[in-house]
Coordinates of C-alpha atoms in Angstrom, one line a residue:
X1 CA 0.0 0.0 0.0
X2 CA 1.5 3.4 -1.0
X3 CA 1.1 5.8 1.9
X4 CA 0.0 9.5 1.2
X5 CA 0.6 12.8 2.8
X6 CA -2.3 14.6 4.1
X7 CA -2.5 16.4 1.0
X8 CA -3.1 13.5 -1.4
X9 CA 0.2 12.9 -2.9
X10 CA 2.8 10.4 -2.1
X11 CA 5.5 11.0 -0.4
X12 CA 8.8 12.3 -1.5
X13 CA 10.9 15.7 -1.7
X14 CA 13.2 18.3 -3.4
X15 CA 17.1 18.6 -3.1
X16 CA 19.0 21.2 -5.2
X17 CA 22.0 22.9 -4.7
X18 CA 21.9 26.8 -3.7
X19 CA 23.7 29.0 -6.1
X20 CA 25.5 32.1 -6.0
X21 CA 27.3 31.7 -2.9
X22 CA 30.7 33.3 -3.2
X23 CA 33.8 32.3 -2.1
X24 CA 33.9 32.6 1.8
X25 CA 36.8 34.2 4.3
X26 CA 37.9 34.3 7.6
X27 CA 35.4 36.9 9.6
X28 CA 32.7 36.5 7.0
X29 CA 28.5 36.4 8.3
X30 CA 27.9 32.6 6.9
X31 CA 24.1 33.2 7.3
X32 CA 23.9 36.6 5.5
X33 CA 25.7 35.1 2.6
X34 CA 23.3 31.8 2.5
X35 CA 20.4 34.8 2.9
X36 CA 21.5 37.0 -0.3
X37 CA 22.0 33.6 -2.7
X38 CA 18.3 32.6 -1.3
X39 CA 16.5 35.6 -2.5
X40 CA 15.2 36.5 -5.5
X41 CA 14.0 39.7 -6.3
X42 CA 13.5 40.2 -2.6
X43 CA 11.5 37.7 -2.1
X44 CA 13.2 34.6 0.1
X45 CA 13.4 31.8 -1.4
X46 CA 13.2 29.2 1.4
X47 CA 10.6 28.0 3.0
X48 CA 9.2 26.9 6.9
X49 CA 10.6 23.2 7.2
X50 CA 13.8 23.4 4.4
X51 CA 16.7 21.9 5.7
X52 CA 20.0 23.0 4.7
X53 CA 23.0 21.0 3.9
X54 CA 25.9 23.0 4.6
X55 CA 29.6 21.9 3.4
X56 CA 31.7 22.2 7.0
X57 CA 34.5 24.2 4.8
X58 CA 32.8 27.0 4.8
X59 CA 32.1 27.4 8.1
X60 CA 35.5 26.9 8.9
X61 CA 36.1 29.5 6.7
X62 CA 33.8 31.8 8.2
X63 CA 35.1 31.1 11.7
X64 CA 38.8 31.6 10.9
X65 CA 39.8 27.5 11.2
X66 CA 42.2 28.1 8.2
X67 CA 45.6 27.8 10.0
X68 CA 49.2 28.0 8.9
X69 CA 51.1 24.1 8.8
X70 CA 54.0 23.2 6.8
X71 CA 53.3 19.6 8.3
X72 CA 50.0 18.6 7.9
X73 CA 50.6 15.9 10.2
X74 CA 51.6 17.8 12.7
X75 CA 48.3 19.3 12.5
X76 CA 46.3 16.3 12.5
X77 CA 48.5 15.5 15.9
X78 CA 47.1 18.7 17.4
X79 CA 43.7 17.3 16.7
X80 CA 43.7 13.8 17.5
X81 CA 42.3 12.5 20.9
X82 CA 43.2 8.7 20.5
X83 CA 44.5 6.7 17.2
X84 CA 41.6 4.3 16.1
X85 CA 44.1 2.7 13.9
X86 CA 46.4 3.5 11.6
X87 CA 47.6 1.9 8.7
X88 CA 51.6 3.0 7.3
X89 CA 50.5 6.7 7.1
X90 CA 46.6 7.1 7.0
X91 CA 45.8 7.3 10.2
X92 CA 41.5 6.7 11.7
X93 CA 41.3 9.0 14.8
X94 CA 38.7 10.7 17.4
X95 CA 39.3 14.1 17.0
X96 CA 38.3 17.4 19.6
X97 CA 34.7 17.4 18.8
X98 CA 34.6 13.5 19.2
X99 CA 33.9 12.5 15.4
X100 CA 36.2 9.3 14.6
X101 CA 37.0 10.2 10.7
X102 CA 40.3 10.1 8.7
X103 CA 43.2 12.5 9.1
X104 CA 41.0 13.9 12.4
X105 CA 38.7 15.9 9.2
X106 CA 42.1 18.1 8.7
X107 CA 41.8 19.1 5.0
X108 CA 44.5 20.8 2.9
X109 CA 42.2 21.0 -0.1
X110 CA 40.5 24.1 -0.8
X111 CA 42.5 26.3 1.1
X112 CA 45.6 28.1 -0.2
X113 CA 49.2 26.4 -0.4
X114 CA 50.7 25.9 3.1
X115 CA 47.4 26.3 5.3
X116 CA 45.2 23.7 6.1
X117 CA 41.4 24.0 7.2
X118 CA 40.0 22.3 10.6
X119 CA 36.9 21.4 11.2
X120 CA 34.6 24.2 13.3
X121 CA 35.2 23.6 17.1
X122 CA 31.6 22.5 17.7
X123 CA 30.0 22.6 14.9
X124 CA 26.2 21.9 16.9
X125 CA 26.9 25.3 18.0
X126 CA 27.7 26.6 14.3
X127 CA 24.1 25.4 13.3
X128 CA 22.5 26.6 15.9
X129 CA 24.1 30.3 15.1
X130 CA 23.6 29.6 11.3
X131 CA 19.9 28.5 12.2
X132 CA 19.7 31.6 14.0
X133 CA 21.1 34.1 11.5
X134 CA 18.7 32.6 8.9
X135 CA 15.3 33.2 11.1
X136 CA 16.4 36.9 11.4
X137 CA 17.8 37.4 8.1
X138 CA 14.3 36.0 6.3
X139 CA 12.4 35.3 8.9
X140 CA 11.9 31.3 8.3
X141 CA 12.5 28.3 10.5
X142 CA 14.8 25.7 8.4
X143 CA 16.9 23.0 9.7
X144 CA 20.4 23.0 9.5
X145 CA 23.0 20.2 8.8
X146 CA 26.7 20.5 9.0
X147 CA 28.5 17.8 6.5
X148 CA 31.7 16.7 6.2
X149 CA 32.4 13.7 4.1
X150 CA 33.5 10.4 6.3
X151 CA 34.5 6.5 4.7
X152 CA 33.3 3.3 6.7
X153 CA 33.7 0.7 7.9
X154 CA 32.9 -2.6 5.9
X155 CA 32.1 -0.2 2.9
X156 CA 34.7 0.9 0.0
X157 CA 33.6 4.9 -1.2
X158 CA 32.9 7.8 1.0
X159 CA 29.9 9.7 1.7
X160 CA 28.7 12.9 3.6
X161 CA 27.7 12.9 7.3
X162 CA 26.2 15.1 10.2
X163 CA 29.0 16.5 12.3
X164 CA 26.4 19.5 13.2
X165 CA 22.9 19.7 13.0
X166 CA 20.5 22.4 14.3
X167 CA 16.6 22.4 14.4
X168 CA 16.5 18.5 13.2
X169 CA 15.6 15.6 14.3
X170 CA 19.2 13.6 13.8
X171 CA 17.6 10.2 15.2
X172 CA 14.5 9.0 14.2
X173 CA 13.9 6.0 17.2
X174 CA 11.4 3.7 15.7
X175 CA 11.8 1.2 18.7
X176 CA 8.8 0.1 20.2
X177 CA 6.4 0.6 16.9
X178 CA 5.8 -2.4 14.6
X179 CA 6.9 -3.0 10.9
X180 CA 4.0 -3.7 8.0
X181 CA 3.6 -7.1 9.2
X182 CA 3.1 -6.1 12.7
X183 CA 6.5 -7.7 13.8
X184 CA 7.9 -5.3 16.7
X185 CA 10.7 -3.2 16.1
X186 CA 13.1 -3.3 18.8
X187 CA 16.4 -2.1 17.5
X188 CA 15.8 0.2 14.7
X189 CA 17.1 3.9 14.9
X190 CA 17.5 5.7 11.5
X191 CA 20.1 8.0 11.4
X192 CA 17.8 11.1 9.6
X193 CA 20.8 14.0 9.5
X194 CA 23.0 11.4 7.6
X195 CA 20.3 10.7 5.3
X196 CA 20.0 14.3 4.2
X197 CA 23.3 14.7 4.3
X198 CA 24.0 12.4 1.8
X199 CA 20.7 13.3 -0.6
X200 CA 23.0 17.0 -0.1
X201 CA 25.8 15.8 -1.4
X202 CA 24.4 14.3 -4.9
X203 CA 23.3 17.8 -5.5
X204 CA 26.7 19.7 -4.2
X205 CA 29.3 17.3 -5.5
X206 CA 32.9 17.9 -3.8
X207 CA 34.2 20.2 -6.8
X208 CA 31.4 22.2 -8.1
X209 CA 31.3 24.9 -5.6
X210 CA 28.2 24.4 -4.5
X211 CA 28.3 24.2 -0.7
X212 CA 24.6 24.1 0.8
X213 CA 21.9 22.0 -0.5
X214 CA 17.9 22.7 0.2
X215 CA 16.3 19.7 0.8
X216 CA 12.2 20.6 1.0
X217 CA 9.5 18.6 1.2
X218 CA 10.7 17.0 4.5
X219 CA 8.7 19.5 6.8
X220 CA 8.7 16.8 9.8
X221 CA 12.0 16.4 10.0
X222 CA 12.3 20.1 11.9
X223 CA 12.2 20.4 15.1
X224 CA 11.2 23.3 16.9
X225 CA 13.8 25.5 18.4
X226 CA 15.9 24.7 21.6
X227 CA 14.2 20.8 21.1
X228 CA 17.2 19.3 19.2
X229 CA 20.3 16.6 20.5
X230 CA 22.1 18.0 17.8
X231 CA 24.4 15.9 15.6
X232 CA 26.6 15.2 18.5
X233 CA 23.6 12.5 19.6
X234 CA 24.6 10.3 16.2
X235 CA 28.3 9.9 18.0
X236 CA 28.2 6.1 19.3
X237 CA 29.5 5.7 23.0
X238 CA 32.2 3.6 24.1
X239 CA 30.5 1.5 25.6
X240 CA 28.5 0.8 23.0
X241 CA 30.5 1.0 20.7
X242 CA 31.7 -2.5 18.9
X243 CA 34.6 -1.6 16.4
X244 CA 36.3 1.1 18.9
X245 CA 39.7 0.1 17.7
X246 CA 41.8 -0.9 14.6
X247 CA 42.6 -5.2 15.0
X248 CA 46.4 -4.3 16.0
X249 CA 45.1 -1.3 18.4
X250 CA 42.6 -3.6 20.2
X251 CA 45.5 -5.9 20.8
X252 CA 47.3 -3.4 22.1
X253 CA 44.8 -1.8 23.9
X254 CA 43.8 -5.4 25.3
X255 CA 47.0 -6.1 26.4
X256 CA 47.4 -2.6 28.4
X257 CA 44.1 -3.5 29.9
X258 CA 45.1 -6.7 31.6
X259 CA 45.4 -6.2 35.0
X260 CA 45.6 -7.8 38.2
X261 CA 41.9 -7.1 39.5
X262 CA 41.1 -8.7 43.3
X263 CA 38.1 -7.4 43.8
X264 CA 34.6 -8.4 41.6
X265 CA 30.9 -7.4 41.1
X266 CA 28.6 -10.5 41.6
X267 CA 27.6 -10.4 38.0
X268 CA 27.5 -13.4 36.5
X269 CA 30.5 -14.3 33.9
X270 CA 29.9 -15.0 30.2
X271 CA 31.1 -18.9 29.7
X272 CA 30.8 -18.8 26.8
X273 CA 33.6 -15.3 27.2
X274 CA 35.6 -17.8 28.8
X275 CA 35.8 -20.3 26.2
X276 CA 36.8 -17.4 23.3
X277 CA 40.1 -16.8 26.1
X278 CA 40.8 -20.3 26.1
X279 CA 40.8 -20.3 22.3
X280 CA 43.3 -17.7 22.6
X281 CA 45.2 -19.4 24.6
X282 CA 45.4 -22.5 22.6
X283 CA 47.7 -19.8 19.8
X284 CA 50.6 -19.6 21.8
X285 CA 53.8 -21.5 20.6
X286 CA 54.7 -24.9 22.3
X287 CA 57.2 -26.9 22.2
X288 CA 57.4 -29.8 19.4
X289 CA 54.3 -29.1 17.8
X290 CA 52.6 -30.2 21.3
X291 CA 49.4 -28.7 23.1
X292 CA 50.8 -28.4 26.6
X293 CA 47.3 -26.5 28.0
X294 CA 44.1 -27.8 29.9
X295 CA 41.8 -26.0 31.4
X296 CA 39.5 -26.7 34.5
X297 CA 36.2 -24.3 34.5
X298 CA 34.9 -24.0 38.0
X299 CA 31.0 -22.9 36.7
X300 CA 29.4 -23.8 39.5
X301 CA 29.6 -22.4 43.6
X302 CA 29.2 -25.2 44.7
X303 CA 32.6 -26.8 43.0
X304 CA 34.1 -23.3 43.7
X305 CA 33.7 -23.9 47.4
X306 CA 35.0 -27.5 47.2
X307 CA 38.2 -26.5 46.1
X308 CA 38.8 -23.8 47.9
X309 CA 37.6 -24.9 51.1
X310 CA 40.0 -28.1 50.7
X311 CA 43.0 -26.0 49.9
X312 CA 42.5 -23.6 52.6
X313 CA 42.8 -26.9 54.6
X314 CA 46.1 -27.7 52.9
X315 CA 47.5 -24.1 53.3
X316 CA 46.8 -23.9 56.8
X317 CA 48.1 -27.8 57.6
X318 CA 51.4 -26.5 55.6
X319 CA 51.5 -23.0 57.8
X320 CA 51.3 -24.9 61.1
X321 CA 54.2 -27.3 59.8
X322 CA 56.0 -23.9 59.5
X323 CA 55.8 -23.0 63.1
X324 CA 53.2 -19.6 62.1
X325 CA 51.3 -18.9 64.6
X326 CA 47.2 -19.2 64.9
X327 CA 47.1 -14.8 64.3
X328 CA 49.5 -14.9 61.3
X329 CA 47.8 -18.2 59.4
X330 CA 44.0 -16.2 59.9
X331 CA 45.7 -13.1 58.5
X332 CA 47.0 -14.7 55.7
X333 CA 44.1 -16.6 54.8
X334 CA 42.1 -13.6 54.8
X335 CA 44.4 -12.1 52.4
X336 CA 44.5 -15.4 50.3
X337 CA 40.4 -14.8 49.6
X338 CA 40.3 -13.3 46.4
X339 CA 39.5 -16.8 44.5
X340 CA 37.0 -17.0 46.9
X341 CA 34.7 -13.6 46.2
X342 CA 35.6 -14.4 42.3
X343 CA 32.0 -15.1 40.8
X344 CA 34.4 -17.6 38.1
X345 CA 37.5 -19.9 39.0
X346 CA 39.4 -21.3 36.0
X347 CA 42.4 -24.1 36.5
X348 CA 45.0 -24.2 34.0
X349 CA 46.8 -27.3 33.9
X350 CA 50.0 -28.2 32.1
X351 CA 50.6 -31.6 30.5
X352 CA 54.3 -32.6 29.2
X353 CA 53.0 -35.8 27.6
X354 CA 55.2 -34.7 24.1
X355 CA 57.9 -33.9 26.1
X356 CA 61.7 -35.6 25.1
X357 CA 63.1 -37.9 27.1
X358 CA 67.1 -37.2 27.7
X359 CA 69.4 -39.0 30.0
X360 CA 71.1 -35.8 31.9
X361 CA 69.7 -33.7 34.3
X362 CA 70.2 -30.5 32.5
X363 CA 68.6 -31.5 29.1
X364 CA 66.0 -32.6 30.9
X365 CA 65.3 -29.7 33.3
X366 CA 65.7 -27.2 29.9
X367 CA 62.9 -29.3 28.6
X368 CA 60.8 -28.7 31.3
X369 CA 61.2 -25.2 31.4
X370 CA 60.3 -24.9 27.2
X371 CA 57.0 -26.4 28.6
X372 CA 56.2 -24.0 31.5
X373 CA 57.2 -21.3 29.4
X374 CA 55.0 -22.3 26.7
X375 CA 51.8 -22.4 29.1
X376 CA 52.9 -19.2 30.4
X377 CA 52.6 -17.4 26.9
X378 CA 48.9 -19.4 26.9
X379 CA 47.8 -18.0 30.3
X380 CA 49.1 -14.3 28.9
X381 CA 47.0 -14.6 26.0
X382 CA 43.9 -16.2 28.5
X383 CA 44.2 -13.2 30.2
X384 CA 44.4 -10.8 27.4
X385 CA 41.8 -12.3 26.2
X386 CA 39.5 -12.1 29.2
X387 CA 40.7 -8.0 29.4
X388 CA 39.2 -8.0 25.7
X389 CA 36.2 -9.3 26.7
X390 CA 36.3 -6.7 30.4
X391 CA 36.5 -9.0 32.3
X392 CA 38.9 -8.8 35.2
X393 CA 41.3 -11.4 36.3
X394 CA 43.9 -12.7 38.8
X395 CA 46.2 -15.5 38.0
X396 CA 47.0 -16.5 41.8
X397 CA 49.5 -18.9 42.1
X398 CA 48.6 -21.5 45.1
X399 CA 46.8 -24.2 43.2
X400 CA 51.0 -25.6 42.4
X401 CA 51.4 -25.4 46.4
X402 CA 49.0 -28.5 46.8
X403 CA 48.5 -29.9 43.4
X404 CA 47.5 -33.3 44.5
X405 CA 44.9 -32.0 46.9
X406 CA 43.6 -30.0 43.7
X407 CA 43.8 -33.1 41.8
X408 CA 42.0 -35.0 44.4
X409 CA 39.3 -32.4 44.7
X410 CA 38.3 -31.9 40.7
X411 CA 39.2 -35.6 39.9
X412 CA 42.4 -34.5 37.1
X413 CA 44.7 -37.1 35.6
X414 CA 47.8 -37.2 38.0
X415 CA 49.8 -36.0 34.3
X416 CA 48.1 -32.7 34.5
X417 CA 49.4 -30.2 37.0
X418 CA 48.1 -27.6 38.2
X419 CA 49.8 -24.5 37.7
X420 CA 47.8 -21.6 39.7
X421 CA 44.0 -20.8 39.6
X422 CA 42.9 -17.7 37.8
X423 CA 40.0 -15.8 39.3
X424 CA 37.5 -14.0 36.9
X425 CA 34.7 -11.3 37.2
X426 CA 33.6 -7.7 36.2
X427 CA 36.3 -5.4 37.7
X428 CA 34.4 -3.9 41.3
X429 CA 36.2 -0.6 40.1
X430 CA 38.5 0.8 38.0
X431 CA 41.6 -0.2 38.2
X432 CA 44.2 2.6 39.1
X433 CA 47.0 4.3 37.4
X434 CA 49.7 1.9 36.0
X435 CA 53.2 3.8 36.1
X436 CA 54.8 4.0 33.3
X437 CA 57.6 1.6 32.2
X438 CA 59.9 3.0 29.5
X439 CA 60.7 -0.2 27.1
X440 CA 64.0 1.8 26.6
X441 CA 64.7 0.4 30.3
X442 CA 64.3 -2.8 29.8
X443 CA 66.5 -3.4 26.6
X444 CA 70.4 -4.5 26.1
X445 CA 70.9 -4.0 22.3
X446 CA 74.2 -5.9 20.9

């Protein structure tokens, strides 16, 4: 069924680019400029619901962002938040009004030989002025959308987007209606400002010199004044954002945000999160072609307890064999109770079942040690892993202080040992401060 406007006709609408819009400068009134090329023999030539699509260039032009670099890269360095990824010199970025585009939207085209243009320092706040200066100038209440072009993710080609919007609607949340079929919608959000963005761009092109587009037709799109998120609203947040980082930056990233985390919300722990860190874990190198990792996943509290309670026992029968007295073994058990407030416990076990056989002592201790090694690059990337998916973790070592009391308890081959218990959870907090290291510290070079 074709669905009609209240008029009659079917739905659709105008675009065109706005002519006669000269070449803009530092200091110039942007909206008495769009004003003059929208009038015709004194008459204005825009109407109540327009919405115009405005090339960010020349608003940078207007508000002086032209600035002097022989580098450009040093430009896009004084611009860039955090690197998204980078790729030998291209580089993905958040830049200072939180947009995550290419070069941080620094543009040495269109601007004159050793300058390069920024993008508007919040260019919400440009449409609104620009909104603003249009109501007074012709006395009409349009929309305004600030473009800059942006590529994507999974798609080759760019396109235009909202980096600043003004008197539109830039989210149109159709959650909680129903498609034709009466199925429910519960995740659909259009983005509206990027669709008129783009419909802008077929009409401006990128070398025409035509910077604003009318799009008409569209009248519910506006919103009225002082209503609008503004194009900042289209700007994903971290946490729900997916695709924050380039692959080798996420490693990175991941790696930096492993840390030793002893306290845990009771949340319960994705297994199924587990199981992708074991898969990492099963990537490390080992020795002879062999697979020198098992792991014990303690899902239950009841098996958590077990364990624990048995090698509480074990610590305490082995502290009082020490001579430690009553106050010193509860003190240390207290401290030895993170496993214990861990909503997850995971075992990793190490089996040297491809090891070589030698007849000396100190071929076969080297041996040994290419397996523990080996299992510790697969508990690194278990733990990596786990920081990818935010989960927090401590590798604690005391399940290789009693590792037939552990095999006892979970039923384990007497070939497997036990080489610590890792506990896992959602982080109670954030973690603080690492200091620094400098890897310059930490290297001989020969």
């Amino acid at each position: 069924m074709n669905e009609r406007t209240t008029d009659g006709h079917p739905p659709g609408y105008r675009v065109w680019a706005l002519p006669g819009i000269p070449e803009v400068t530092p200091g110039d009134d942007l909206a008495k400029l769009i004003a003059a090329a929208a009038t015709a023999d004194g008459v204005p030539q825009l109407l109540d619901g327009d919405v115009l699509v405005v090339t960010s260039k020349i608003v940078s032009k207007a508000e002086g962002r032209v600035v002097e670099a022989v580098d450009r890269e040093a430009a896009i360095d004084q611009e860039t938040v955090r690197v998204v990824a980078r790729r030998g010199t291209l580089r993905i970025v958040q830049n200072r009004q939180g947009l995550v585009m290419a070069a941080a939207g620094v543009d040495a085209s269109n601007t004159p030989a050793g300058t390069v243009l920024l993008l508007p320092e919040d260019p919400d706040a440009s449409a609104r002025a620009l909104r603003a200066g249009l109501r007074s100038a012709l006395g009409v209440d349009v929309g305004i959308v600030i473009s800059d072009t942006f590529g994507r993710p999974w798609r080759g080609g760019v396109t235009d987007v909202a980096i600043g919007a003004a008197g539109v609607r830039v989210l149109d949340d159709l959650r909680g209606g129903t498609d034709a079929y009466g199925n429910p919608l519960s995740a659909t959000v259009v983005a509206t400002a990027d669709e008129l963005t783009a419909a802008g761009d077929l009409v401006k092109g990128k070398a025409t010199g035509l910077p604003v587009a009318v799009v008409r037709g569209l009248p519910h799109v506006v919103e009225e004044a002082g209503e609008d998120d503004g194009a900042h609203a289209l700007v994903r947040s971290p946490e729900d954002d997916m695709f924050r980082l380039g692959t080798s930056e996420a490693v990175r990233e991941a790696v930096t945000l492993r840390r030793t985390v002893r306290a845990f919300r009771d949340d319960p722990v994705d297994p199924g999160a587990v199981r992708r860190a074991v898969a990492a874990a099963l990537t490390a190198p080992a020795p002879h072609h062999t697979a020198p990792w098992r792991f014990v996943l303690l899902e239950s509290a009841e098996s958590r307890t077990r364990l624990l309670d048995a090698m509480r026992d074990a610590w305490i029968a082995d502290l009082r064999g020490d001579g430690t007295s009553e106050e010193a073994i509860a003190r240390r058990v207290r401290r030895g109770e993170v496993l214990r407030n861990a909503p997850y416990l995971a075992v990793p076990c190490m089996v040297t079942d491809g090891a070589h056989d030698y007849p000396d002592a100190r071929r076969s201790a080297a041996e040994r040690e290419m397996f523990v090694v080996a299992h510790g690059a697969g508990i690194q990337n278990f733990l990596v892993a786990l920081a990818g998916e935010r989960l927090g973790s401590a590798w604690i070592s005391s399940t290789m202080f009693c590792r037939d009391v552990v095999r006892d308890v979970l039923e384990l081959p007497d070939a497997w040992e036990p080489m610590g218990a890792v506990a896992i959870g959602r982080p109670a907090q954030a973690p603080t401060e690492r200091a620094p290291r400098a890897a310059g510290d930490f290297v001989v070079v020969r």
